[in-house]
XYZ file of C-alpha atoms in Angstrom:
256
model
C 89.286 82.504 133.292
C 86.277 80.367 134.238
C 88.645 77.784 135.717
C 90.275 80.487 137.874
C 86.835 81.625 139.080
C 85.836 78.058 140.017
C 89.168 77.559 141.822
C 88.717 80.735 143.832
C 85.140 79.800 144.706
C 86.213 76.348 145.883
C 88.970 77.803 148.040
C 86.553 80.284 149.565
C 84.083 77.496 150.320
C 86.794 75.575 152.134
C 87.739 78.626 154.205
C 84.107 79.418 155.019
C 83.483 75.854 156.154
C 86.685 75.797 158.198
C 85.791 79.090 159.868
C 82.427 77.773 161.039
C 83.826 74.488 162.338
C 86.911 76.022 163.987
C 84.755 78.622 165.750
C 82.121 76.161 166.930
C 84.347 73.206 167.878
C 87.819 74.768 168.343
C 90.853 74.158 166.164
C 92.011 71.150 168.173
C 88.691 69.309 167.915
C 87.956 70.101 164.268
C 89.024 67.629 161.581
C 89.819 67.989 157.906
C 87.197 65.319 157.241
C 84.473 67.486 158.805
C 85.626 70.542 156.889
C 85.673 68.671 153.574
C 82.088 67.477 154.089
C 80.955 70.969 155.077
C 82.643 72.499 152.025
C 81.504 69.781 149.629
C 85.025 68.866 148.506
C 87.398 65.977 149.105
C 90.092 66.020 151.778
C 92.681 65.824 149.001
C 91.290 69.031 147.508
C 91.752 70.836 150.812
C 95.394 69.767 150.937
C 95.876 71.103 147.409
C 95.245 74.594 148.745
C 96.500 74.298 152.317
C 99.439 72.160 153.349
C 98.234 71.582 156.910
C 95.204 72.190 159.071
C 97.107 75.008 160.770
C 97.849 76.643 157.406
C 94.114 76.628 156.745
C 93.453 78.143 160.169
C 95.870 81.029 159.655
C 94.711 81.685 156.082
C 91.247 82.683 157.299
C 92.136 85.838 159.298
C 94.769 86.800 156.734
C 92.201 86.936 153.926
C 89.436 88.560 155.962
C 91.747 91.172 157.511
C 93.252 92.085 154.149
C 89.819 92.385 152.517
C 88.554 94.591 155.361
C 91.675 96.760 155.258
C 91.242 97.321 151.515
C 87.670 98.484 152.054
C 88.731 100.875 154.814
C 91.657 102.277 152.846
C 89.347 102.963 149.905
C 87.160 105.169 152.118
C 89.730 106.981 154.289
C 91.095 109.371 151.592
C 87.630 110.925 151.311
C 87.457 111.706 155.050
C 89.509 114.805 155.780
C 89.255 115.211 159.548
C 91.201 113.041 161.974
C 88.234 112.157 164.167
C 86.213 111.093 161.133
C 88.962 108.711 160.023
C 89.198 107.251 163.517
C 85.458 106.621 163.479
C 85.679 104.973 160.059
C 88.381 102.510 161.135
C 86.654 101.626 164.405
C 83.288 101.306 162.654
C 84.834 98.859 160.173
C 86.451 96.928 163.030
C 83.234 96.603 165.036
C 81.146 95.849 161.949
C 83.506 93.005 160.988
C 83.322 91.379 164.424
C 79.594 91.940 164.906
C 78.485 90.759 161.462
C 80.845 87.764 161.503
C 80.535 86.186 164.961
C 82.368 83.036 163.841
C 85.327 85.166 162.828
C 85.407 87.258 166.010
C 85.113 84.100 168.119
C 87.985 82.451 166.239
C 90.300 85.462 166.462
C 89.533 86.654 169.985
C 88.976 83.358 171.789
C 91.513 81.139 170.035
C 94.073 82.908 167.889
C 95.095 85.849 170.083
C 96.524 83.432 172.644
C 98.311 81.360 169.975
C 102.051 82.138 169.953
C 102.557 80.723 166.463
C 99.768 82.938 165.142
C 101.711 86.027 166.229
C 104.470 85.039 163.814
C 102.227 84.726 160.746
C 101.195 86.962 157.876
C 97.656 86.733 159.247
C 98.659 88.433 162.486
C 100.597 91.028 160.531
C 97.457 91.800 158.512
C 95.528 92.466 161.727
C 98.394 94.598 163.067
C 98.339 96.766 159.947
C 94.775 97.825 160.705
C 95.748 98.656 164.270
C 98.781 100.567 162.981
C 96.563 102.652 160.682
C 94.570 103.771 163.714
C 97.792 104.572 165.569
C 99.049 106.746 162.694
C 95.786 108.688 162.566
C 95.975 109.390 166.305
C 99.582 110.570 165.891
C 98.458 112.851 163.081
C 95.803 114.317 165.371
C 98.430 115.044 168.027
C 100.778 116.614 165.460
C 98.157 118.902 163.884
C 96.765 120.104 167.217
C 93.458 118.252 167.090
C 94.473 116.278 170.173
C 96.436 117.320 173.235
C 100.201 117.431 172.795
C 100.681 115.245 175.887
C 98.335 112.522 174.584
C 99.875 109.051 174.265
C 98.964 107.566 170.876
C 99.748 103.989 171.934
C 97.644 104.292 175.074
C 94.686 105.774 173.173
C 94.857 103.065 170.502
C 95.064 100.347 173.154
C 92.150 101.866 175.060
C 89.935 101.958 171.971
C 90.715 98.558 170.508
C 91.140 96.838 173.854
C 87.706 97.963 175.025
C 86.062 96.807 171.800
C 87.772 93.420 172.000
C 86.791 93.053 175.660
C 83.133 93.749 174.819
C 83.145 91.105 172.080
C 84.905 88.526 174.259
C 82.319 89.109 176.984
C 79.535 88.828 174.387
C 80.874 85.485 173.161
C 81.401 84.159 176.683
C 77.732 84.894 177.409
C 76.603 82.977 174.336
C 76.062 85.981 172.029
C 72.771 87.141 173.620
C 70.505 89.589 171.819
C 70.660 92.968 173.510
C 68.705 96.186 173.346
C 71.954 97.934 172.415
C 74.537 96.235 170.237
C 78.257 96.882 170.504
C 77.922 98.995 167.367
C 75.341 101.134 169.200
C 77.869 101.652 171.998
C 80.671 102.738 169.663
C 79.814 106.419 169.185
C 79.113 107.202 172.877
C 82.292 105.372 173.901
C 84.419 107.100 171.264
C 83.012 110.488 172.263
C 84.080 109.899 175.873
C 87.634 109.160 174.715
C 87.736 112.098 172.285
C 86.495 114.520 174.943
C 89.447 113.491 177.065
C 92.115 113.967 174.388
C 90.869 116.945 172.364
C 93.130 119.996 172.548
C 91.718 123.024 174.369
C 91.417 125.764 171.796
C 92.354 129.376 172.620
C 88.998 130.342 171.173
C 87.283 128.529 174.011
C 89.101 130.733 176.539
C 88.207 133.856 174.557
C 84.564 132.856 174.415
C 84.537 132.318 178.166
C 86.125 135.760 178.723
C 83.568 137.469 176.519
C 80.729 135.657 178.221
C 81.975 136.802 181.628
C 82.241 140.394 180.415
C 78.729 140.186 179.019
C 77.501 138.767 182.308
C 79.094 141.623 184.273
C 77.610 144.226 181.931
C 74.196 142.592 182.177
C 74.499 142.497 185.965
C 75.281 146.235 186.140
C 72.404 146.991 183.784
C 69.916 145.012 185.862
C 71.189 146.591 189.064
C 70.707 150.097 187.647
C 67.227 149.226 186.396
C 66.207 147.880 189.804
C 67.571 150.985 191.525
C 65.700 153.238 189.104
C 62.434 151.454 189.924
C 62.695 152.161 193.676
C 59.869 154.471 195.008
C 60.777 158.148 194.713
C 63.934 157.474 192.724
C 64.670 158.794 189.262
C 67.536 158.403 186.860
C 69.798 160.365 189.231
C 68.689 158.453 192.327
C 71.925 156.502 192.706
C 73.976 159.766 192.698
C 71.723 161.504 195.340
C 71.936 158.471 197.579
C 75.718 158.520 197.351
C 75.772 162.297 198.057
C 73.715 161.859 201.248
C 75.971 159.050 202.397
C 79.047 161.233 201.846
C 77.540 164.120 203.877
C 76.559 161.789 206.712
C 80.036 160.298 206.763
C 81.629 163.791 206.878
C 79.385 164.858 209.810
C 80.477 161.787 211.751
C 84.116 162.625 211.063
C 83.589 166.250 212.202
C 81.978 165.233 215.536
C 84.638 162.657 216.199
């Protein structure tokens, strides 16, 4: 058991060292020799775990994505509403990229443009997280939380694409410290998207109708009160005024 623990720790050290060097120097420029020195193991030890440098590269996002997905899946069953589950997945996604800048740099700046990466288990692990978000959006459309004409693929692409764009821009600028982090932007951004796809409830129309009726009633009440306050007018003032107008109108008709 202790041997298994040491083996796992050594493998993790290799992957951690490789992640830092790949992110800082690029995959092409990094060497197994550098990674072995960083990890404190021999080059032969690295090849015991990973057949090639590329195998080591692809193993990193596979492990990290699977670990993150397990954490998310452990939380999601306790969140009943669709919007809450969407927030949980996106929060986990942003937290992973923001707290692990080497990882987000490696995935977004190097791996996403790698055709071979798209054929690996590592890419499939990342796609599973994206698919979970897609399924939650579909559920929201099916249960009436979101508009029936909403496009689940488009919404998913809008959410994840915007987050990835923000992180790419952040890396391209040299990861500057900002007053607001990308995590700080998540809730306002998500609220904008949700406001655009939420279904319009019939209750909202009913509330508007009742408010209009109340406004009309209040308007009539205020008008009557103002009329009653006119000099020389009492409670029956509106009726006397109407009576005089009717008599005047009849006299005009008679003369004509």
